[in-house]
PDB file of C-alpha atoms in Angstrom:
ATOM      1  CA  MET A  14     -10.716  -0.645  -9.220  1.00  0.00           C
ATOM      2  CA  ALA A  15      -9.368   1.927  -6.192  1.00  0.00           C
ATOM      3  CA  ILE A  16      -6.165   1.698  -4.091  1.00  0.00           C
ATOM      4  CA  LEU A  17      -7.449  -1.002  -1.598  1.00  0.00           C
ATOM      5  CA  ARG A  18      -6.845   0.406   2.231  1.00  0.00           C
ATOM      6  CA  GLY A  19      -4.868  -3.138   3.613  1.00  0.00           C
ATOM      7  CA  THR A  20      -5.121  -4.174   7.246  1.00  0.00           C
ATOM      8  CA  LYS A  21      -3.839  -6.567   9.602  1.00  0.00           C
ATOM      9  CA  ASP A  22      -7.656  -8.673   9.129  1.00  0.00           C
ATOM     10  CA  ASN A  23      -6.968  -8.393   4.769  1.00  0.00           C
ATOM     11  CA  PHE A  24      -3.698  -7.476   4.036  1.00  0.00           C
ATOM     12  CA  PHE A  25      -2.244 -11.448   3.731  1.00  0.00           C
ATOM     13  CA  SER A  26      -5.377 -12.517   1.889  1.00  0.00           C
ATOM     14  CA  LEU A  27      -4.792  -9.524  -0.687  1.00  0.00           C
ATOM     15  CA  ILE A  28      -1.456 -10.218  -1.761  1.00  0.00           C
ATOM     16  CA  LYS A  29      -1.557 -14.260  -1.605  1.00  0.00           C
ATOM     17  CA  ASP A  30      -2.879 -13.992  -5.192  1.00  0.00           C
ATOM     18  CA  GLY A  31      -1.854 -12.040  -8.172  1.00  0.00           C
ATOM     19  CA  ILE A  32       0.332  -9.043  -8.807  1.00  0.00           C
ATOM     20  CA  THR A  33      -0.114  -6.328  -5.801  1.00  0.00           C
ATOM     21  CA  LEU A  34       1.520  -3.476  -5.120  1.00  0.00           C
ATOM     22  CA  ALA A  35       1.814  -2.114  -1.192  1.00  0.00           C
ATOM     23  CA  TYR A  36       1.845   1.103  -0.675  1.00  0.00           C
ATOM     24  CA  PHE A  37       3.017   1.510   3.328  1.00  0.00           C
ATOM     25  CA  SER A  38       2.145   5.416   3.969  1.00  0.00           C
ATOM     26  CA  ASN A  39       2.084   7.654   6.659  1.00  0.00           C
ATOM     27  CA  PRO A  40      -0.981   9.339   5.282  1.00  0.00           C
ATOM     28  CA  LYS A  41      -0.088  12.621   7.494  1.00  0.00           C
ATOM     29  CA  THR A  42       3.125  13.758   5.911  1.00  0.00           C
ATOM     30  CA  GLU A  43       3.272  15.530   2.641  1.00  0.00           C
ATOM     31  CA  GLU A  44       5.856  13.146   0.532  1.00  0.00           C
ATOM     32  CA  CYS A  45       3.149  10.191   1.227  1.00  0.00           C
ATOM     33  CA  GLN A  46       0.323  12.402   0.137  1.00  0.00           C
ATOM     34  CA  ILE A  47       2.155  13.020  -3.316  1.00  0.00           C
ATOM     35  CA  THR A  48       2.943   9.488  -4.033  1.00  0.00           C
ATOM     36  CA  ARG A  49      -0.307   8.514  -3.237  1.00  0.00           C
ATOM     37  CA  ALA A  50      -2.030  10.818  -6.072  1.00  0.00           C
ATOM     38  CA  ASN A  51       0.148   9.569  -7.642  1.00  0.00           C
ATOM     39  CA  LEU A  52      -0.311   5.921  -7.541  1.00  0.00           C
ATOM     40  CA  GLU A  53      -4.217   6.864  -8.024  1.00  0.00           C
ATOM     41  CA  SER A  54      -3.392   8.171 -11.626  1.00  0.00           C
ATOM     42  CA  ILE A  55      -1.202   4.870 -12.564  1.00  0.00           C
ATOM     43  CA  GLU A  56      -3.546   2.930 -11.002  1.00  0.00           C
ATOM     44  CA  LYS A  57      -6.479   4.612 -13.306  1.00  0.00           C
ATOM     45  CA  ASP A  58      -4.400   4.155 -16.450  1.00  0.00           C
ATOM     46  CA  ILE A  59      -2.405   0.922 -15.868  1.00  0.00           C
ATOM     47  CA  LYS A  60      -3.834  -1.988 -18.492  1.00  0.00           C
ATOM     48  CA  LYS A  61      -2.998  -4.794 -16.335  1.00  0.00           C
ATOM     49  CA  ASP A  62      -4.787  -6.858 -13.656  1.00  0.00           C
ATOM     50  CA  ILE A  63      -2.438  -4.852 -10.223  1.00  0.00           C
ATOM     51  CA  THR A  64      -4.073  -4.770  -6.601  1.00  0.00           C
ATOM     52  CA  PHE A  65      -2.761  -1.733  -4.769  1.00  0.00           C
ATOM     53  CA  VAL A  66      -3.138  -1.924  -1.368  1.00  0.00           C
ATOM     54  CA  GLU A  67      -2.073   1.160   1.107  1.00  0.00           C
ATOM     55  CA  ILE A  68      -1.140   0.186   4.788  1.00  0.00           C
ATOM     56  CA  ASN A  69      -1.135   2.914   7.229  1.00  0.00           C
ATOM     57  CA  VAL A  70       2.338   2.692   9.161  1.00  0.00           C
ATOM     58  CA  ASN A  71       0.831   4.221  11.877  1.00  0.00           C
ATOM     59  CA  GLU A  72      -2.212   1.862  12.279  1.00  0.00           C
ATOM     60  CA  GLU A  73      -1.230  -1.219  10.888  1.00  0.00           C
ATOM     61  CA  LYS A  74       1.620  -2.410  13.024  1.00  0.00           C
ATOM     62  CA  LYS A  75       1.277  -6.072  13.247  1.00  0.00           C
ATOM     63  CA  VAL A  76       1.292  -5.865   9.167  1.00  0.00           C
ATOM     64  CA  VAL A  77       4.573  -2.950   8.665  1.00  0.00           C
ATOM     65  CA  ASP A  78       6.402  -5.252  11.352  1.00  0.00           C
ATOM     66  CA  LYS A  79       6.395  -8.019   8.994  1.00  0.00           C
ATOM     67  CA  PHE A  80       8.543  -6.335   6.486  1.00  0.00           C
ATOM     68  CA  PRO A  81      11.721  -3.938   6.041  1.00  0.00           C
ATOM     69  CA  VAL A  82       9.276  -0.719   6.527  1.00  0.00           C
ATOM     70  CA  ASP A  83      11.804   1.886   7.920  1.00  0.00           C
ATOM     71  CA  ILE A  84      10.623   4.688   6.290  1.00  0.00           C
ATOM     72  CA  SER A  85       7.628   5.819   4.689  1.00  0.00           C
ATOM     73  CA  PRO A  86       6.513   5.555   1.871  1.00  0.00           C
ATOM     74  CA  THR A  87       7.645   2.374   0.834  1.00  0.00           C
ATOM     75  CA  ILE A  88       6.909   0.234  -2.359  1.00  0.00           C
ATOM     76  CA  ILE A  89       7.100  -3.199  -2.315  1.00  0.00           C
ATOM     77  CA  LEU A  90       5.125  -5.808  -5.047  1.00  0.00           C
ATOM     78  CA  PHE A  91       4.454  -8.817  -4.163  1.00  0.00           C
TER      79      PHE A  91
END
């Protein structure tokens, strides 16, 4: 499985069932790029049923506005 792209159309259905790690990021920043690389590594090695979802804070304002995301990266576990 890979890190999924969260959008206003799919995000809430992605977090509905099971465990989901939501990663709110600004892909243009170095810190977010490093965090994504680390999450990709964890996602590959993990032996649990966890869905990884990345939400671009610049493109998905309707999702971001629902959560306390003041800085990126922000990680929320559902």
